[in-house]
Coordinates of C-alpha atoms in Angstrom, one line a residue:
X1 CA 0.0 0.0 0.0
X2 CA 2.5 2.2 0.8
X3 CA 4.5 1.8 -2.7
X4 CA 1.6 3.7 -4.5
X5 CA 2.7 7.0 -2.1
X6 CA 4.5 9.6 -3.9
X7 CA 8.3 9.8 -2.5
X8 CA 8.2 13.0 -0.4
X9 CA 5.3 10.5 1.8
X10 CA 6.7 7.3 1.3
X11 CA 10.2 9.0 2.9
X12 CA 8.3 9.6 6.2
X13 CA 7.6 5.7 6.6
X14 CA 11.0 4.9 5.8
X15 CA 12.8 3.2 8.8
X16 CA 15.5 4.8 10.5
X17 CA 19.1 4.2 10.2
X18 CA 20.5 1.4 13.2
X19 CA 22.2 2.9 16.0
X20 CA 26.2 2.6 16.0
X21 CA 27.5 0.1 18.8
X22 CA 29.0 1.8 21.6
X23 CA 31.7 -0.3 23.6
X24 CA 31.5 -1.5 26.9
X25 CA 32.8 0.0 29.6
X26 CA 35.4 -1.3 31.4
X27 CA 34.9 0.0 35.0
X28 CA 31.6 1.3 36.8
X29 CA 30.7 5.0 36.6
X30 CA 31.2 5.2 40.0
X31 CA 35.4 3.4 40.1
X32 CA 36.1 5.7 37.4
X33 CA 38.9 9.2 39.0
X34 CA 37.6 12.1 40.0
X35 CA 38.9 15.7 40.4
X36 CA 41.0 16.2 43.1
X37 CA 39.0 19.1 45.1
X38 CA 40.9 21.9 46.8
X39 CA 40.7 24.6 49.3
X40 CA 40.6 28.4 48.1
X41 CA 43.2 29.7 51.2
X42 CA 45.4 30.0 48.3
X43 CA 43.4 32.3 46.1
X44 CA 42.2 35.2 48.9
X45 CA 45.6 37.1 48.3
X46 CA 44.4 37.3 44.7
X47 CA 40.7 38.4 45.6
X48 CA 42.2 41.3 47.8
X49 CA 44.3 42.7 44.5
X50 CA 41.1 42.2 42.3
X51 CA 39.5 45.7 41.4
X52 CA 36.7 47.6 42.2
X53 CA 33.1 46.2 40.9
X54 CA 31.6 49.7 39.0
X55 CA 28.2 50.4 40.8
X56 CA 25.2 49.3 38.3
X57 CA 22.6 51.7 37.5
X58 CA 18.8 50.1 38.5
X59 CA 15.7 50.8 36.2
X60 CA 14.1 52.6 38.8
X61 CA 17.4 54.8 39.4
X62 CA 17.3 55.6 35.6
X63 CA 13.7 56.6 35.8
X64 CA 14.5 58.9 38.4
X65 CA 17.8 60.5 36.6
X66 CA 15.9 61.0 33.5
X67 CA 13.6 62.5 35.3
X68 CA 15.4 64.9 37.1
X69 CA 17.0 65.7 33.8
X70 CA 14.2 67.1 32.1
X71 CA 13.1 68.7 34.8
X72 CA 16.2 71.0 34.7
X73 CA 15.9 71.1 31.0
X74 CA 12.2 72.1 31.2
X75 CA 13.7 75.0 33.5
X76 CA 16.5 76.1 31.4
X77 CA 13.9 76.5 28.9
X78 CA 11.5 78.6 30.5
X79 CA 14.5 81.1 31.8
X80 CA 15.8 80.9 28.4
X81 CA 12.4 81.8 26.8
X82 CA 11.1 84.0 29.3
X83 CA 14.2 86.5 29.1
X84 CA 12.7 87.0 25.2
X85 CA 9.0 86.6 25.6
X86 CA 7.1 90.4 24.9
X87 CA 3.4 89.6 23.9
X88 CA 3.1 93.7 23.1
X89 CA 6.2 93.2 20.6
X90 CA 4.1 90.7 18.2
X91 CA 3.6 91.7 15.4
X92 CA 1.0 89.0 13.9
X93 CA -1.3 89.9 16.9
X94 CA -4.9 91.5 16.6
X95 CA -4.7 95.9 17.1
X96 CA -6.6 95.9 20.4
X97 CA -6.1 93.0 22.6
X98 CA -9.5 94.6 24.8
X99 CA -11.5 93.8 22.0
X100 CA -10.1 90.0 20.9
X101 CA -10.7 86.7 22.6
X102 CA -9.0 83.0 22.2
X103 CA -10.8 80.3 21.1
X104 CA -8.6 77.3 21.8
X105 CA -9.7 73.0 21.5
X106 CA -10.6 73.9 17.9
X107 CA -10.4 70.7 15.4
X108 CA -7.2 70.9 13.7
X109 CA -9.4 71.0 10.7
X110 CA -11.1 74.2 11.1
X111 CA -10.4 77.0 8.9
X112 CA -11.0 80.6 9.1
X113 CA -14.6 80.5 7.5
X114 CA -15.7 78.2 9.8
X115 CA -14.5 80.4 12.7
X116 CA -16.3 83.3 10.7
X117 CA -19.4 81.6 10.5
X118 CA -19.7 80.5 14.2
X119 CA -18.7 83.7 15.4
X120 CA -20.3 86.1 12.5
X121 CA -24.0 86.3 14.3
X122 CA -22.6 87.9 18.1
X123 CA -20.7 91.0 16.3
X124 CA -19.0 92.7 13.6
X125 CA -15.7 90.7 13.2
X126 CA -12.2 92.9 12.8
X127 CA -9.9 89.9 11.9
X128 CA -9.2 86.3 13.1
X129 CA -5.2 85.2 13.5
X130 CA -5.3 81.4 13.2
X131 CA -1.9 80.3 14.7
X132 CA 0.2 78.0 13.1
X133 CA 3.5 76.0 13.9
X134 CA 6.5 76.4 12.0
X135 CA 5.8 74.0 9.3
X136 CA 2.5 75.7 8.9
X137 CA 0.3 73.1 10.6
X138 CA -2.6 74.7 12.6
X139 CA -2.1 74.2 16.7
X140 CA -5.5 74.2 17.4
X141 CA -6.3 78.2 18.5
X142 CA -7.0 81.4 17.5
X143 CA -7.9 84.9 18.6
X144 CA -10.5 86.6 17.4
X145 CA -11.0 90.3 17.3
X146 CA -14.1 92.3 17.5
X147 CA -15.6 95.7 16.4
X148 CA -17.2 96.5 19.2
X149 CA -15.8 95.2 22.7
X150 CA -19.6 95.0 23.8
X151 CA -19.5 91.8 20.7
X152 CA -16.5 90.5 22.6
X153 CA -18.1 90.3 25.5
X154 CA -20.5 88.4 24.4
X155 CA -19.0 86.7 22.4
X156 CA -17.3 85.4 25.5
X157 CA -20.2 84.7 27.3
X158 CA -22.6 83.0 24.8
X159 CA -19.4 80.9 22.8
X160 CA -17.7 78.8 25.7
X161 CA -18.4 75.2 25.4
X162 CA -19.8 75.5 21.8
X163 CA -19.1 72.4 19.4
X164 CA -17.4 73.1 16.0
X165 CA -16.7 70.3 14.0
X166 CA -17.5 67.8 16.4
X167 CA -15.0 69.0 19.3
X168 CA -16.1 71.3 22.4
X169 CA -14.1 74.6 21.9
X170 CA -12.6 77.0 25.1
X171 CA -12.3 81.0 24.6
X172 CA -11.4 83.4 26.4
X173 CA -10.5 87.0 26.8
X174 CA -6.4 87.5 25.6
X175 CA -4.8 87.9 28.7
X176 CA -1.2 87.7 27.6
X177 CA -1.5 91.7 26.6
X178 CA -4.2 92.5 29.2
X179 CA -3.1 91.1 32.5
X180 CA 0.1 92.2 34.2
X181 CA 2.7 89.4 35.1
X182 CA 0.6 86.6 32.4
X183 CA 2.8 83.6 31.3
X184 CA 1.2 81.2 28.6
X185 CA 1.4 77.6 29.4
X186 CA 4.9 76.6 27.7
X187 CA 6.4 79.5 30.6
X188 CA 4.8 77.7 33.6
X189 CA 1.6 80.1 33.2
X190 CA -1.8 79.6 31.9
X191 CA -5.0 79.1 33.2
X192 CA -6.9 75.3 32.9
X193 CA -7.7 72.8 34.8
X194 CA -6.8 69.7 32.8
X195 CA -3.2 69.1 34.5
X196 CA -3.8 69.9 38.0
X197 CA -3.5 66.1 39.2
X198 CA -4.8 62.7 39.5
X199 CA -8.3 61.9 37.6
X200 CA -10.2 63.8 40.8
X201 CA -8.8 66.8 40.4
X202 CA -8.6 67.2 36.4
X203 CA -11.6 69.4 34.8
X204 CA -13.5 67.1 32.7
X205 CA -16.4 69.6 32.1
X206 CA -15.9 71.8 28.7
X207 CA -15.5 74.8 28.7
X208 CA -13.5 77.3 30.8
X209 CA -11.9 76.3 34.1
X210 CA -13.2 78.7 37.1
X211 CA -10.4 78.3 40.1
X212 CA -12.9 79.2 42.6
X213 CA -15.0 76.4 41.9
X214 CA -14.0 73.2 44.4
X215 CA -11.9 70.5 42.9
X216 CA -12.8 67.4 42.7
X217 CA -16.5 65.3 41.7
X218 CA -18.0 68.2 43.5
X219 CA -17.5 70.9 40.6
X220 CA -20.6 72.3 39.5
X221 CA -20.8 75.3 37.3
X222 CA -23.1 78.2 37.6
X223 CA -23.6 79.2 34.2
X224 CA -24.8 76.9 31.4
X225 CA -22.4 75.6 28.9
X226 CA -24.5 75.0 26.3
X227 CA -24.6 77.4 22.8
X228 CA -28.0 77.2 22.5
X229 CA -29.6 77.8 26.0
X230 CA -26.5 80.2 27.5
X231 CA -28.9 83.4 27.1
X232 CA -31.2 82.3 29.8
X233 CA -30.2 81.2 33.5
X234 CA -30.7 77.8 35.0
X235 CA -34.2 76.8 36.2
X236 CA -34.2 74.8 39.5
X237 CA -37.0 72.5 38.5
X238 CA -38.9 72.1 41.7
X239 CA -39.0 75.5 42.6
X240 CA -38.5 77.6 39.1
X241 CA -36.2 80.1 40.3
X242 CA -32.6 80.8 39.2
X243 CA -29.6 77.4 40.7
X244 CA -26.5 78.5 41.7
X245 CA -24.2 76.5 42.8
X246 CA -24.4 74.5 46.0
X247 CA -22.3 71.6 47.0
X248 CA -24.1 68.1 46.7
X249 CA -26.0 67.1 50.1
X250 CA -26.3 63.2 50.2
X251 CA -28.7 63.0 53.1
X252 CA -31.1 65.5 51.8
X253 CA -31.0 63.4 48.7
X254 CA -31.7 60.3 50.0
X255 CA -34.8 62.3 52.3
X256 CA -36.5 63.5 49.6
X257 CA -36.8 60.1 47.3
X258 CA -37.5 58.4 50.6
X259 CA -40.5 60.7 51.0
X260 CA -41.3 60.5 46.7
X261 CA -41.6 56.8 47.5
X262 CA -43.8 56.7 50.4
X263 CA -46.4 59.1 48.8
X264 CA -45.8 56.7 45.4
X265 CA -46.8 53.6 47.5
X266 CA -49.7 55.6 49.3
X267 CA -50.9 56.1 46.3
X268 CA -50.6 52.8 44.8
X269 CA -52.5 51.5 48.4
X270 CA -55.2 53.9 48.3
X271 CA -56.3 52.8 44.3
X272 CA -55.9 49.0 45.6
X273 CA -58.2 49.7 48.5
X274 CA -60.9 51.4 45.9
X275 CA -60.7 48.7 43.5
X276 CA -61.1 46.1 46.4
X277 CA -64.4 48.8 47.8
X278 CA -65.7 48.2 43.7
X279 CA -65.3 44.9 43.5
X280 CA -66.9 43.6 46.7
X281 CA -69.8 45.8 45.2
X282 CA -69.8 43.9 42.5
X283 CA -70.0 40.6 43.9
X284 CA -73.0 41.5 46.0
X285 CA -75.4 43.1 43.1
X286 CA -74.7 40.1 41.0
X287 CA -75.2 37.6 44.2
X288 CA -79.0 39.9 44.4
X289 CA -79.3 39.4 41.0
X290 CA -79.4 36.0 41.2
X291 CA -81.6 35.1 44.2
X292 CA -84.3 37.0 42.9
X293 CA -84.7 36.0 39.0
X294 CA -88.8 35.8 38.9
X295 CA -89.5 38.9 37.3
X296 CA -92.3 39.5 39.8
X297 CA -90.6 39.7 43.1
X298 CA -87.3 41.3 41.6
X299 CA -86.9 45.0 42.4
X300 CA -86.1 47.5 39.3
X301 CA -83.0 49.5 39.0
X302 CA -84.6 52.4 40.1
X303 CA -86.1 50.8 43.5
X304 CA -82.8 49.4 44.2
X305 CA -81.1 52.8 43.4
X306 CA -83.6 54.6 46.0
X307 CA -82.8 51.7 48.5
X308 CA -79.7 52.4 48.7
X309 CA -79.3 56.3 49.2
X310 CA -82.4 56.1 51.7
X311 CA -80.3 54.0 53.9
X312 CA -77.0 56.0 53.5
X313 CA -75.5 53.7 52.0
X314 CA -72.7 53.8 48.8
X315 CA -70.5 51.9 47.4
X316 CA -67.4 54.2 48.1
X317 CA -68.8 54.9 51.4
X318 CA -69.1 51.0 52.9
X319 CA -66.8 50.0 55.5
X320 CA -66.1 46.5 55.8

């Protein structure tokens, strides 16, 4: 059967070669000489003129060194750029810095029409300076100057928080010209809330960062972020009046669903009860109904109706 394989399978059933005959020993493994074993008193005069072993650098020590590092760089830096910086020396900046804000988050895809459009229907727009890296790639802000500074204001008001092409944008008044002693963010500066910490104490809101709200879960904003409802305040929904912010109160919380769910079940009690009332009502007519079928002795609606209300009697008013 195995002849009609083709060679490459009929190779795999070929049998192995036969192993080569190996000698007899002439002693057991356990007669045969050994090493002569030694002491090592002879060898300490040698260890004492050995050198030095270099000290090895762990992973965690290199983390550290590293790190340290570019922290001194990152300081270097900010000397080196601070002793240059002048915002009032810029010569691609807007005229009036009073009457421009920053518009920063923006979609690395936005142009300048797009910013037009968006920002066309609060004012009269001057100019917008879309800022660009050194290849000419767009970093993601701009500053946008205003006729009026009225338009800015709102402008700054209205626009925080507002979605253009799909990402939540941040502006701003330009404080780098406005504000005595400002340092943008590459000098140790700037003003956000996305790098103060750990996950608790980053802002994950949009919009602009307020410092005197409380860190944490805790954050609530007073104003609304949202573009379409930021001309009108908050409504608290039980009351109707104007929310500001107040930290959250667990036990009140917890109060007023406990009391929501006792009324709810009061409720639900005091239908089951009436439905019971109707029922037993029920029975009872048709049980009457029954006993008297001759047509003679068998009051009429009417008699039964009369019956009833002279004896003061109802069938929501029966107690059983």
């Amino acid at each position: 059967m195995t002849s009609r394989l083709p060679p490459d399978l009929f190779q795999l059933f070929t049998p192995r070669p036969p192993l080569a005959p190996v000698p007899p020993t002439d002693r057991a493994p356990d007669d045969k000489p050994k090493p002569a074993l030694t002491g090592i008193a002879q060898h300490v005069s040698e260890l004492c003129q050995a050198p030095l072993a270099t000290p090895v650098e762990t992973p965690k020590q290199r983390r550290d060194r590293i790190k340290r590092e570019h922290a001194i760089q990152a300081r270097d830096n900010i000397i080196r750029g601070l002793s240059t910086w002048d915002p009032s020396l810029n010569l691609q900046a807007t005229e009036d810095p009073y009457k421009t804000i920053i518009v920063a988050r923006l979609n690395y895809d936005t142009t300048e029409n797009d910013l037009r459009t968006e920002f066309q229907p609060f004012g009269s727009i001057v100019s917008i300076k879309m800022v660009n890296d050194m290849d000419g790639n767009f970093r993601g802000y701009a500053f946008i100057e205003f006729e009026r500074e009225a338009d800015m204001r709102e402008a700054f008001r209205r626009a925080d928080a507002m979605r253009i092409l799909g990402r939540r944008i941040v502006v701003d008044v330009e404080r780098g010209r406005t504000v005595k002693g400002w340092l943008p963010r590459r000098f140790a500066g700037g003003l956000g809330g996305t790098r103060l910490g750990g996950k608790d104490l980053n802002q994950k809101e949009p919009g602009r960062f307020d410092p005197a709200m409380p860190p944490g879960p805790e954050r609530r904003y007073a104003d609304n972020k949202s573009h379409d409802r930021s001309d009108r305040p908050p409504r608290d929904r039980d009351s109707g009046g104007n929310r500001a912010y107040q930290p959250h109160n667990a036990a009140a919380s917890r109060n007023h669903y406990d009391s929501r769910n006792r009324d709810r079940d009061r409720d639900r009690d005091r239908g089951r009860d009436y439905d019971r009332d109707r029922d037993r009502d029920r029975d009872r007519d048709r049980r009457d109904r029954h006993r008297s079928r001759s047509p003679s002795i068998r009051p009429s609606r009417r008699d039964r109706s009369y019956d009833r209300s002279a004896s003061g009697a109802s069938h929501y008013s029966r107690r059983y």
